[in-house]
Amino acid sequence: MLLTITTTHAPATDMGFLLEKHPDKVHEFELSSGRATVFYPEATPERCTVALLLEVDSIGLVRSGTARQSDSNMDQYVNDRPYVASSFLSVAIGTAFRSALAGKSRHRPELANMAIALEARIAVLPCRGGEKLLQDLFAPLGYTTQVIRLPLDTQFPEWGGSPYYSLSLRGHVRLQDLLRHLYVLIPVLDDRKHYWVGEDEVEKLLRQASDWLATHPIKESIARRYLKNRRSLARMALERLTVEDPDEDSGESALDDDTPQAARREVELEKRVSLQVRRLDKVAELVAAVGARSVVDLGCGEGQLLPRLLKLPTVDRIVGMDVSVRALERAADRLHLDRMPPRQRARIELLQGSLLYRDQRLEGFDLATVIEVIEHLDPPRLQALERVLFEAAHPTFVIVTTPNSEYNVNFQDLPAGAFRHADHRFEWTRQEFQAWCTRQAERFGYSVEYAPIGDEHAVTGPPTQLALFSRTAQ
Ligand code: SAH
């Protein structure tokens, strides 16, 4: 598969500085999907073109287990992957053009921040949505598109067109923006998924699209397709793209008008520290405050809380538990468990188990965290969790967080009455949550305190609510 980018911005050979790749050389990169080669078919002061050629190794993909598990045997080997632009091309862009994608250029920093005349061509792009989808994706970003539908078979024109297109995008943009648009939108057109899409992909999407996707007219569809229809992830990404607190922007900007755009973006991004980050920071802060030495994170998911617990020197035993083996595999990867120094490794353990069944492995902890988990359980199952957690595991402290449904009206993209995640079985108001907490505290001998997480809205309260239970009876 082939991507070329051409500039006529004089001197055009400065493209070499922008990409940090010398135009006279051929540059090669080994990727898990195959080999990427960067070269310049033309490099004159008037016009310079860089080509990124990706040769996908279908057999290598099958051997390495990167091919999709559900592909039939034949499909794994015989498919269009080597020829068409897919998410593998994004990976290649991320590797071969890493510094340019981040807007960095050692020798031409001003040029990296300048909109210049650029044209990108993708030789073969699969697009079941046809020319209209290509227009809808790229035109709002300011590109003039030229789309040519490729025939199904050149020898039999009567068979009509294929779902493959050759695309040219022309615009006056910064190179980093063009690369970021391609990085996100090529996988949007790629119907197959070649990797497990997890929360890391949300991070990547936000990193590459935080400033342009929020105002894109079809941002929902882009987020959903990029995250391969994992609706809960798409919702999470959109939640984080829209400003977390609608009031947050009313404050005076700390930046004056001539602050460079990149710095401005960074500050803007930092202003929107994600709710998830705040939630986990708050939980870690409470774990430290009560002086817990052993902590079990129930429904740990991909293990985002665990690194924060590892950072607390007072905690010497950490267990992450989840019902999902896949989530635990992701957690082990994220934590680099296999490469962890032995003393660290001895502090942490991942367990597969269910919160709905009594489990001796969960007993004897100072503290249990149940972060954004209860709302995933059907009410009758919640009753099972209550006994497993408060009666059988019976830790000294319990921290529970859950969305505050009153806050939902502040999310512009959330239809009235809808839940924040497709998998939520309920979302509670502050009163409902506190009524549940008081009942558990009375039944099982705990006292309970509440804390808000995220910026509190005067009427609806905070986006997330937290309860800290402390055991009063033995
Ligand atoms: N606590 C994590 C993940 C929240 S998502 C975080 O804040 O990032 C909810 C998690 O609960 C998922 O990982 C899901 O697999 C897990 N879960 C759902 N039902 C469960 C059950 N019965 N037992 C254990 N974990 C469960």
Short mmCIF file of C-alpha atoms and ligand atoms in Angstrom, two decimals:
data_model
loop_
_atom_site.label_atom_id
_atom_site.label_comp_id
_atom_site.label_asym_id
_atom_site.label_seq_id
_atom_site.Cartn_x
_atom_site.Cartn_y
_atom_site.Cartn_z
CA MET A 1 0.00 0.00 0.00
CA LEU A 2 1.24 3.39 -0.91
CA LEU A 3 0.84 6.89 0.49
CA THR A 4 2.53 9.87 -1.13
CA ILE A 5 2.69 13.43 0.14
CA THR A 6 3.73 16.27 -2.16
CA THR A 7 4.51 19.88 -1.40
CA THR A 8 5.15 22.83 -3.68
CA HIS A 9 6.03 25.14 -0.81
CA ALA A 10 9.47 26.53 -1.81
CA PRO A 11 12.03 25.27 -1.16
CA ALA A 12 10.07 22.03 -1.41
CA THR A 13 13.02 19.89 -0.34
CA ASP A 14 12.49 21.26 3.18
CA MET A 15 10.04 18.38 3.39
CA GLY A 16 13.12 16.32 4.29
CA PHE A 17 13.65 18.50 7.37
CA LEU A 18 9.98 18.32 8.30
CA LEU A 19 9.99 14.54 8.16
CA GLU A 20 13.57 14.25 9.44
CA LYS A 21 14.29 11.96 6.49
CA HIS A 22 16.93 12.94 3.95
CA PRO A 23 15.48 13.08 0.40
CA ASP A 24 18.52 11.36 -1.10
CA LYS A 25 18.19 8.27 1.05
CA VAL A 26 15.88 5.29 1.33
CA HIS A 27 14.66 4.67 4.88
CA GLU A 28 13.36 1.30 6.06
CA PHE A 29 11.37 0.30 9.12
CA GLU A 30 10.46 -3.16 10.33
CA LEU A 31 6.92 -3.27 11.73
CA SER A 32 4.91 -6.10 13.20
CA SER A 33 2.79 -6.04 10.03
CA GLY A 34 5.68 -6.03 7.55
CA ARG A 35 8.16 -3.52 6.20
CA ALA A 36 7.72 0.22 5.62
CA THR A 37 9.97 2.06 3.19
CA VAL A 38 10.20 5.84 2.90
CA PHE A 39 11.71 7.35 -0.24
CA TYR A 40 11.39 10.43 -2.41
CA PRO A 41 10.32 9.83 -6.02
CA GLU A 42 10.92 13.55 -6.70
CA ALA A 43 12.84 16.19 -4.75
CA THR A 44 13.39 19.53 -6.44
CA PRO A 45 13.18 23.02 -4.92
CA GLU A 46 9.82 23.48 -6.69
CA ARG A 47 8.21 20.17 -5.90
CA CYS A 48 9.00 17.38 -3.50
CA THR A 49 7.16 14.10 -2.97
CA VAL A 50 7.70 11.58 -0.23
CA ALA A 51 6.36 8.05 -0.52
CA LEU A 52 5.54 5.67 2.31
CA LEU A 53 5.32 2.14 0.98
CA LEU A 54 4.08 -0.54 3.31
CA GLU A 55 4.55 -4.16 2.38
CA VAL A 56 2.28 -6.21 4.58
CA ASP A 57 3.43 -9.70 5.37
CA SER A 58 0.18 -11.71 5.56
CA ILE A 59 1.92 -14.92 6.55
CA GLY A 60 3.97 -13.18 9.23
CA LEU A 61 0.73 -11.74 10.60
CA VAL A 62 -0.84 -15.16 10.91
CA ARG A 63 2.30 -16.56 12.58
CA SER A 64 2.53 -13.70 15.05
CA GLY A 65 -1.14 -14.05 15.94
CA THR A 66 -1.88 -10.49 14.80
CA ALA A 67 -4.35 -11.68 12.15
CA ARG A 68 -7.91 -11.62 13.26
CA GLN A 69 -8.82 -14.75 15.18
CA SER A 70 -12.21 -15.05 13.58
CA ASP A 71 -10.91 -14.87 10.01
CA SER A 72 -11.43 -18.17 8.31
CA ASN A 73 -8.19 -20.00 7.54
CA MET A 74 -8.19 -19.00 3.92
CA ASP A 75 -8.97 -15.36 4.67
CA GLN A 76 -5.98 -15.11 6.93
CA TYR A 77 -3.65 -15.73 4.00
CA VAL A 78 -5.57 -14.52 0.97
CA ASN A 79 -6.94 -11.04 1.48
CA ASP A 80 -6.58 -7.46 0.34
CA ARG A 81 -4.41 -6.43 3.28
CA PRO A 82 -1.13 -6.13 1.36
CA TYR A 83 -2.63 -3.78 -1.20
CA VAL A 84 -5.09 -1.46 0.49
CA ALA A 85 -4.64 1.30 3.03
CA SER A 86 -5.68 0.07 6.45
CA SER A 87 -4.92 0.70 10.07
CA PHE A 88 -1.50 -0.84 9.39
CA LEU A 89 -0.74 2.31 7.40
CA SER A 90 -1.51 4.41 10.47
CA VAL A 91 0.92 2.33 12.47
CA ALA A 92 3.51 2.93 9.71
CA ILE A 93 2.84 6.70 9.78
CA GLY A 94 3.23 6.63 13.56
CA THR A 95 6.59 4.92 13.25
CA ALA A 96 8.15 6.39 10.11
CA PHE A 97 6.89 9.96 10.62
CA ARG A 98 6.76 9.99 14.41
CA SER A 99 8.41 13.37 14.98
CA ALA A 100 6.46 15.09 12.18
CA LEU A 101 3.23 13.67 13.58
CA ALA A 102 4.09 15.30 16.89
CA GLY A 103 4.77 18.61 15.08
CA LYS A 104 8.49 18.49 15.79
CA SER A 105 11.29 19.41 13.42
CA ARG A 106 14.78 20.06 14.75
CA HIS A 107 15.88 22.16 11.78
CA ARG A 108 12.62 23.78 10.61
CA PRO A 109 10.47 24.26 13.74
CA GLU A 110 8.69 27.33 12.29
CA LEU A 111 7.86 25.49 9.10
CA ALA A 112 6.40 22.60 11.11
CA ASN A 113 3.92 25.10 12.54
CA MET A 114 3.05 26.66 9.19
CA ALA A 115 0.19 25.75 6.88
CA ILE A 116 1.74 24.91 3.52
CA ALA A 117 0.48 23.57 0.19
CA LEU A 118 0.26 19.79 0.55
CA GLU A 119 -1.28 16.98 -1.43
CA ALA A 120 -1.68 13.45 -0.12
CA ARG A 121 -2.51 10.53 -2.36
CA ILE A 122 -3.57 7.13 -1.20
CA ALA A 123 -3.36 4.66 -4.04
CA VAL A 124 -6.03 2.19 -2.86
CA LEU A 125 -8.44 2.90 -0.08
CA PRO A 126 -11.32 0.57 0.81
CA CYS A 127 -14.51 2.54 1.42
CA ARG A 128 -17.89 0.88 1.58
CA GLY A 129 -19.50 4.23 2.26
CA GLY A 130 -18.44 5.39 -1.23
CA GLU A 131 -17.39 8.79 -2.41
CA LYS A 132 -19.85 10.58 -0.16
CA LEU A 133 -18.26 9.22 3.02
CA LEU A 134 -14.81 10.28 1.81
CA GLN A 135 -16.17 13.78 1.18
CA ASP A 136 -17.93 13.89 4.55
CA LEU A 137 -14.74 12.90 6.32
CA PHE A 138 -12.21 15.12 4.60
CA ALA A 139 -14.07 18.19 3.26
CA PRO A 140 -14.88 19.60 6.76
CA LEU A 141 -11.15 19.54 7.46
CA GLY A 142 -10.56 21.92 4.57
CA TYR A 143 -9.36 19.52 1.87
CA THR A 144 -10.28 19.49 -1.78
CA THR A 145 -10.79 15.83 -2.52
CA GLN A 146 -10.45 13.96 -5.75
CA VAL A 147 -11.89 10.49 -5.63
CA ILE A 148 -11.54 7.87 -8.33
CA ARG A 149 -13.45 4.63 -7.98
CA LEU A 150 -11.36 1.70 -9.12
CA PRO A 151 -13.01 -0.89 -11.38
CA LEU A 152 -13.67 -4.38 -10.05
CA ASP A 153 -11.72 -5.82 -12.96
CA THR A 154 -10.09 -3.72 -15.68
CA GLN A 155 -10.67 -6.52 -18.20
CA PHE A 156 -14.40 -6.60 -17.56
CA PRO A 157 -15.59 -2.99 -17.25
CA GLU A 158 -19.21 -4.21 -17.37
CA TRP A 159 -18.75 -5.69 -13.88
CA GLY A 160 -18.76 -2.14 -12.56
CA GLY A 161 -16.86 -0.49 -9.74
CA SER A 162 -15.09 -2.01 -6.75
CA PRO A 163 -15.33 -0.81 -3.15
CA TYR A 164 -11.80 0.58 -3.60
CA TYR A 165 -10.95 4.17 -4.28
CA SER A 166 -7.92 6.20 -5.10
CA LEU A 167 -7.97 9.38 -3.05
CA SER A 168 -6.20 12.68 -3.40
CA LEU A 169 -6.46 15.36 -0.71
CA ARG A 170 -5.26 18.84 -1.44
CA GLY A 171 -5.07 21.56 1.16
CA HIS A 172 -3.19 24.36 2.80
CA VAL A 173 -2.41 22.76 6.15
CA ARG A 174 0.38 22.02 8.55
CA LEU A 175 2.10 18.73 7.75
CA GLN A 176 1.41 17.50 11.30
CA ASP A 177 -2.32 18.11 10.80
CA LEU A 178 -2.38 16.24 7.50
CA LEU A 179 -0.59 13.30 9.14
CA ARG A 180 -2.90 13.32 12.14
CA HIS A 181 -5.98 13.42 9.92
CA LEU A 182 -4.70 10.44 7.95
CA TYR A 183 -3.63 8.61 11.09
CA VAL A 184 -7.17 8.70 12.48
CA LEU A 185 -9.29 8.60 9.33
CA ILE A 186 -7.61 5.71 7.48
CA PRO A 187 -8.60 3.21 10.22
CA VAL A 188 -12.08 4.76 10.19
CA LEU A 189 -12.43 3.47 6.63
CA ASP A 190 -10.97 0.10 7.49
CA ASP A 191 -13.82 -2.26 8.30
CA ARG A 192 -11.67 -5.01 9.69
CA LYS A 193 -10.00 -4.86 12.99
CA HIS A 194 -6.60 -6.39 13.21
CA TYR A 195 -6.03 -5.77 16.85
CA TRP A 196 -7.94 -5.82 20.06
CA VAL A 197 -9.34 -2.35 20.54
CA GLY A 198 -8.97 -1.23 24.12
CA GLU A 199 -8.72 1.95 26.09
CA ASP A 200 -5.24 2.57 24.66
CA GLU A 201 -6.95 3.29 21.35
CA VAL A 202 -9.06 5.95 23.04
CA GLU A 203 -5.83 7.57 24.23
CA LYS A 204 -4.38 7.45 20.73
CA LEU A 205 -7.51 8.90 19.23
CA LEU A 206 -7.55 11.75 21.71
CA ARG A 207 -3.85 12.43 21.24
CA GLN A 208 -4.18 12.73 17.47
CA ALA A 209 -7.64 14.26 17.25
CA SER A 210 -8.33 16.23 20.40
CA ASP A 211 -8.30 19.60 18.65
CA TRP A 212 -10.04 18.85 15.37
CA LEU A 213 -12.48 16.06 16.06
CA ALA A 214 -14.59 17.95 18.61
CA THR A 215 -15.93 20.25 15.87
CA HIS A 216 -16.13 17.69 13.06
CA PRO A 217 -19.75 17.34 11.85
CA ILE A 218 -19.61 13.52 11.90
CA LYS A 219 -17.44 13.09 14.99
CA GLU A 220 -19.70 10.43 16.52
CA SER A 221 -19.41 8.27 13.48
CA ILE A 222 -15.63 8.81 13.31
CA ALA A 223 -15.14 7.84 16.97
CA ARG A 224 -17.39 4.80 16.60
CA ARG A 225 -15.69 3.55 13.46
CA TYR A 226 -12.19 4.26 14.76
CA LEU A 227 -12.98 2.25 17.87
CA LYS A 228 -14.51 -0.47 15.72
CA ASN A 229 -18.02 -0.03 17.01
CA ARG A 230 -17.09 -0.55 20.63
CA ARG A 231 -19.80 1.86 21.68
CA SER A 232 -18.71 2.15 25.25
CA LEU A 233 -15.24 3.25 24.13
CA ALA A 234 -16.65 5.67 21.58
CA ARG A 235 -18.82 7.20 24.28
CA MET A 236 -15.79 7.49 26.53
CA ALA A 237 -13.80 9.23 23.79
CA LEU A 238 -16.63 11.64 23.01
CA GLU A 239 -17.14 12.38 26.67
CA ARG A 240 -13.53 13.35 26.91
CA LEU A 241 -13.55 15.36 23.70
CA THR A 242 -16.34 17.58 24.91
CA VAL A 243 -15.17 19.80 27.70
CA GLU A 244 -15.66 17.84 30.91
CA ASP A 245 -17.29 20.67 32.75
CA PRO A 246 -19.44 23.03 30.68
CA ASP A 247 -18.50 25.90 33.00
CA GLU A 248 -14.81 25.25 32.70
CA ASP A 249 -14.23 27.48 29.70
CA SER A 250 -15.71 30.57 31.29
CA GLY A 251 -12.50 31.34 33.17
CA GLU A 252 -9.97 33.71 31.66
CA SER A 253 -7.45 32.13 29.40
CA ALA A 254 -4.00 32.09 30.91
CA LEU A 255 -2.57 32.49 27.41
CA ASP A 256 -2.18 35.59 25.38
CA ASP A 257 -2.91 35.70 21.71
CA ASP A 258 0.55 35.14 20.37
CA THR A 259 1.27 31.96 22.29
CA PRO A 260 2.27 29.34 19.70
CA GLN A 261 -0.57 27.08 18.71
CA ALA A 262 1.09 23.90 19.95
CA ALA A 263 1.65 25.29 23.45
CA ARG A 264 -1.89 26.61 23.49
CA ARG A 265 -3.24 23.19 22.62
CA GLU A 266 -1.23 21.56 25.36
CA VAL A 267 -2.60 23.94 27.96
CA GLU A 268 -6.14 23.45 26.65
CA LEU A 269 -5.70 19.71 26.90
CA GLU A 270 -4.37 19.89 30.40
CA LYS A 271 -7.38 21.91 31.41
CA ARG A 272 -9.52 18.98 30.47
CA VAL A 273 -7.80 16.46 32.67
CA SER A 274 -9.90 13.42 32.13
CA LEU A 275 -12.50 12.38 34.61
CA GLN A 276 -10.95 8.93 34.73
CA VAL A 277 -7.59 10.41 35.76
CA ARG A 278 -9.20 12.48 38.50
CA ARG A 279 -11.19 9.52 39.71
CA LEU A 280 -8.18 7.25 39.97
CA ASP A 281 -6.02 9.96 41.55
CA LYS A 282 -8.68 10.56 44.16
CA VAL A 283 -8.98 6.86 44.96
CA ALA A 284 -5.18 6.52 45.31
CA GLU A 285 -5.17 9.58 47.57
CA LEU A 286 -7.77 7.99 49.87
CA VAL A 287 -5.93 4.66 49.92
CA ALA A 288 -2.86 6.56 51.15
CA ALA A 289 -4.90 8.65 53.60
CA VAL A 290 -6.40 5.66 55.42
CA GLY A 291 -2.98 3.96 55.50
CA ALA A 292 -4.08 0.72 53.82
CA ARG A 293 -1.27 -1.81 53.34
CA SER A 294 -3.18 -4.34 51.27
CA VAL A 295 -5.62 -3.38 48.52
CA VAL A 296 -7.82 -5.43 46.23
CA ASP A 297 -9.19 -3.66 43.14
CA LEU A 298 -12.40 -5.45 42.28
CA GLY A 299 -13.40 -5.19 38.62
CA CYS A 300 -9.95 -3.74 37.89
CA GLY A 301 -10.57 -3.83 34.13
CA GLU A 302 -7.42 -2.98 32.23
CA GLY A 303 -5.72 -2.12 35.47
CA GLN A 304 -5.59 1.65 35.33
CA LEU A 305 -5.63 2.07 39.10
CA LEU A 306 -2.87 -0.45 39.73
CA PRO A 307 0.18 1.68 38.72
CA ARG A 308 -1.06 4.38 41.07
CA LEU A 309 -1.22 1.85 43.90
CA LEU A 310 2.27 0.59 43.06
CA LYS A 311 3.52 4.14 43.53
CA LEU A 312 2.32 4.18 47.15
CA PRO A 313 5.21 2.93 49.29
CA THR A 314 2.83 2.11 52.17
CA VAL A 315 0.97 -0.51 50.14
CA ASP A 316 2.77 -3.82 50.03
CA ARG A 317 0.08 -6.09 48.61
CA ILE A 318 -1.99 -5.23 45.55
CA VAL A 319 -4.45 -7.54 43.85
CA GLY A 320 -6.40 -6.69 40.70
CA MET A 321 -9.44 -8.88 40.10
CA ASP A 322 -11.75 -8.98 37.12
CA VAL A 323 -14.16 -11.38 35.50
CA SER A 324 -12.75 -10.67 32.06
CA VAL A 325 -9.65 -12.62 31.07
CA ARG A 326 -9.09 -10.24 28.20
CA ALA A 327 -9.12 -7.22 30.48
CA LEU A 328 -6.60 -8.97 32.74
CA GLU A 329 -4.34 -9.72 29.78
CA ARG A 330 -4.44 -6.06 28.85
CA ALA A 331 -3.71 -5.15 32.47
CA ALA A 332 -0.67 -7.46 32.51
CA ASP A 333 0.56 -5.84 29.27
CA ARG A 334 0.03 -2.31 30.49
CA LEU A 335 1.86 -3.01 33.71
CA HIS A 336 4.68 -4.86 31.90
CA LEU A 337 4.33 -7.57 34.53
CA ASP A 338 6.78 -9.77 32.67
CA ARG A 339 9.51 -7.14 32.84
CA MET A 340 8.84 -5.88 36.35
CA PRO A 341 11.75 -5.99 38.83
CA PRO A 342 11.22 -8.90 41.28
CA ARG A 343 10.57 -6.72 44.32
CA GLN A 344 7.82 -4.80 42.55
CA ARG A 345 6.48 -7.97 40.99
CA ALA A 346 6.10 -9.55 44.42
CA ARG A 347 3.72 -6.76 45.47
CA ILE A 348 1.14 -7.30 42.78
CA GLU A 349 -1.08 -10.08 41.54
CA LEU A 350 -3.90 -10.34 39.01
CA LEU A 351 -6.77 -12.72 39.64
CA GLN A 352 -9.63 -13.83 37.50
CA GLY A 353 -12.83 -14.12 39.47
CA SER A 354 -16.35 -12.87 39.85
CA LEU A 355 -17.72 -10.43 42.34
CA LEU A 356 -20.92 -12.41 42.43
CA TYR A 357 -19.46 -15.44 44.19
CA ARG A 358 -17.91 -15.76 47.60
CA ASP A 359 -14.18 -16.06 47.14
CA GLN A 360 -11.65 -16.69 49.90
CA ARG A 361 -8.92 -15.03 47.89
CA LEU A 362 -10.68 -11.71 48.51
CA GLU A 363 -10.59 -11.98 52.30
CA GLY A 364 -8.16 -10.28 54.67
CA PHE A 365 -7.54 -7.01 52.80
CA ASP A 366 -7.31 -3.61 54.44
CA LEU A 367 -9.14 -1.99 51.57
CA ALA A 368 -11.22 -2.93 48.52
CA THR A 369 -11.90 -0.60 45.61
CA VAL A 370 -14.92 -1.02 43.33
CA ILE A 371 -14.41 1.68 40.71
CA GLU A 372 -17.13 2.20 38.10
CA VAL A 373 -18.25 -1.41 38.40
CA ILE A 374 -21.60 -1.59 40.23
CA GLU A 375 -23.49 0.13 37.42
CA HIS A 376 -22.52 -2.77 35.12
CA LEU A 377 -24.50 -5.26 37.22
CA ASP A 378 -28.18 -6.09 36.96
CA PRO A 379 -29.93 -5.21 40.23
CA PRO A 380 -30.40 -8.85 41.41
CA ARG A 381 -26.68 -9.42 40.86
CA LEU A 382 -25.89 -6.30 42.80
CA GLN A 383 -27.41 -8.02 45.80
CA ALA A 384 -24.95 -10.90 45.39
CA LEU A 385 -22.09 -8.39 45.21
CA GLU A 386 -23.24 -6.73 48.42
CA ARG A 387 -22.77 -9.93 50.42
CA VAL A 388 -19.60 -11.03 48.65
CA LEU A 389 -18.00 -7.65 49.28
CA PHE A 390 -19.21 -6.43 52.65
CA GLU A 391 -19.99 -9.73 54.38
CA ALA A 392 -17.53 -12.31 52.99
CA ALA A 393 -14.49 -10.27 51.89
CA HIS A 394 -15.19 -7.84 54.73
CA PRO A 395 -12.27 -5.43 54.25
CA THR A 396 -11.57 -2.65 56.76
CA PHE A 397 -12.30 0.00 54.12
CA VAL A 398 -14.27 -0.03 50.87
CA ILE A 399 -14.21 2.65 48.17
CA VAL A 400 -17.04 2.59 45.62
CA THR A 401 -17.43 5.03 42.72
CA THR A 402 -20.28 5.30 40.23
CA PRO A 403 -21.63 7.96 37.84
CA ASN A 404 -23.92 10.64 39.21
CA SER A 405 -26.85 10.49 36.78
CA GLU A 406 -27.96 14.03 37.66
CA TYR A 407 -24.81 15.32 35.96
CA ASN A 408 -25.68 13.72 32.60
CA VAL A 409 -27.64 16.76 31.38
CA ASN A 410 -24.29 18.55 31.16
CA PHE A 411 -22.96 16.19 28.49
CA GLN A 412 -23.99 17.84 25.27
CA ASP A 413 -23.76 14.66 23.23
CA LEU A 414 -25.73 12.43 25.56
CA PRO A 415 -29.42 12.14 24.65
CA ALA A 416 -31.78 12.80 27.56
CA GLY A 417 -32.31 9.71 29.68
CA ALA A 418 -29.43 7.78 28.06
CA PHE A 419 -26.65 6.18 30.09
CA ARG A 420 -23.02 7.20 29.67
CA HIS A 421 -21.95 3.73 28.57
CA ALA A 422 -23.91 1.22 26.55
CA ASP A 423 -23.18 -1.47 29.12
CA HIS A 424 -24.54 0.40 32.15
CA ARG A 425 -27.58 -1.25 33.75
CA PHE A 426 -28.42 1.80 35.85
CA GLU A 427 -27.04 5.17 36.81
CA TRP A 428 -27.97 6.64 40.15
CA THR A 429 -28.71 10.11 41.45
CA ARG A 430 -26.80 11.19 44.54
CA GLN A 431 -29.81 10.34 46.67
CA GLU A 432 -30.17 6.85 45.20
CA PHE A 433 -26.47 6.12 45.68
CA GLN A 434 -26.45 7.39 49.23
CA ALA A 435 -29.57 5.39 50.10
CA TRP A 436 -27.85 2.23 48.81
CA CYS A 437 -24.64 3.02 50.72
CA THR A 438 -26.47 3.73 53.99
CA ARG A 439 -28.33 0.42 53.70
CA GLN A 440 -25.10 -1.54 53.18
CA ALA A 441 -23.35 0.32 56.02
CA GLU A 442 -26.20 -0.52 58.41
CA ARG A 443 -26.43 -4.15 57.33
CA PHE A 444 -22.73 -4.96 57.52
CA GLY A 445 -21.35 -2.67 60.23
CA TYR A 446 -19.66 0.18 58.39
CA SER A 447 -19.79 3.97 58.56
CA VAL A 448 -19.82 5.85 55.26
CA GLU A 449 -18.62 9.23 53.92
CA TYR A 450 -19.04 10.71 50.46
CA ALA A 451 -16.78 12.71 48.16
CA PRO A 452 -17.36 14.36 44.76
CA ILE A 453 -15.08 13.65 41.80
CA GLY A 454 -14.71 16.09 38.90
CA ASP A 455 -15.86 19.68 38.89
CA GLU A 456 -19.06 20.07 40.82
CA HIS A 457 -21.95 21.73 39.06
CA ALA A 458 -24.07 23.94 41.33
CA VAL A 459 -27.30 22.12 40.57
CA THR A 460 -26.41 18.66 39.31
CA GLY A 461 -23.40 18.01 41.52
CA PRO A 462 -20.20 16.26 40.35
CA PRO A 463 -19.89 13.88 37.39
CA THR A 464 -18.75 10.99 39.60
CA GLN A 465 -19.73 10.12 43.18
CA LEU A 466 -17.55 8.25 45.64
CA ALA A 467 -18.31 6.53 48.94
CA LEU A 468 -15.71 5.54 51.52
CA PHE A 469 -16.89 2.84 53.92
CA SER A 470 -14.99 2.26 57.18
CA ARG A 471 -15.65 -0.89 59.18
CA THR A 472 -17.03 -0.23 62.66
CA ALA A 473 -17.82 -3.81 63.74
CA GLN A 474 -15.48 -6.82 63.59
N1 SAH B 1 -12.35 -0.36 37.59
C1 SAH B 1 -11.92 -0.20 36.22
C2 SAH B 1 -12.87 -0.82 35.20
C3 SAH B 1 -14.29 -0.37 35.21
S1 SAH B 1 -15.25 -1.13 33.90
C4 SAH B 1 -11.68 1.26 35.92
O1 SAH B 1 -12.15 2.14 36.65
O2 SAH B 1 -11.01 1.54 34.93
C5 SAH B 1 -16.10 -2.39 34.78
C6 SAH B 1 -15.28 -3.65 34.99
O3 SAH B 1 -16.02 -4.52 35.82
C7 SAH B 1 -14.99 -4.41 33.71
O4 SAH B 1 -13.62 -4.65 33.59
C8 SAH B 1 -15.77 -5.72 33.90
O5 SAH B 1 -15.11 -6.83 33.30
C9 SAH B 1 -15.80 -5.84 35.39
N2 SAH B 1 -16.89 -6.69 35.89
C10 SAH B 1 -18.18 -6.70 35.49
N3 SAH B 1 -18.86 -7.65 36.16
C11 SAH B 1 -17.98 -8.25 37.01
C12 SAH B 1 -18.07 -9.32 37.95
N4 SAH B 1 -19.20 -9.94 38.16
N5 SAH B 1 -16.97 -9.66 38.63
C13 SAH B 1 -15.80 -9.03 38.43
N6 SAH B 1 -15.65 -8.04 37.54
C14 SAH B 1 -16.72 -7.65 36.83
#
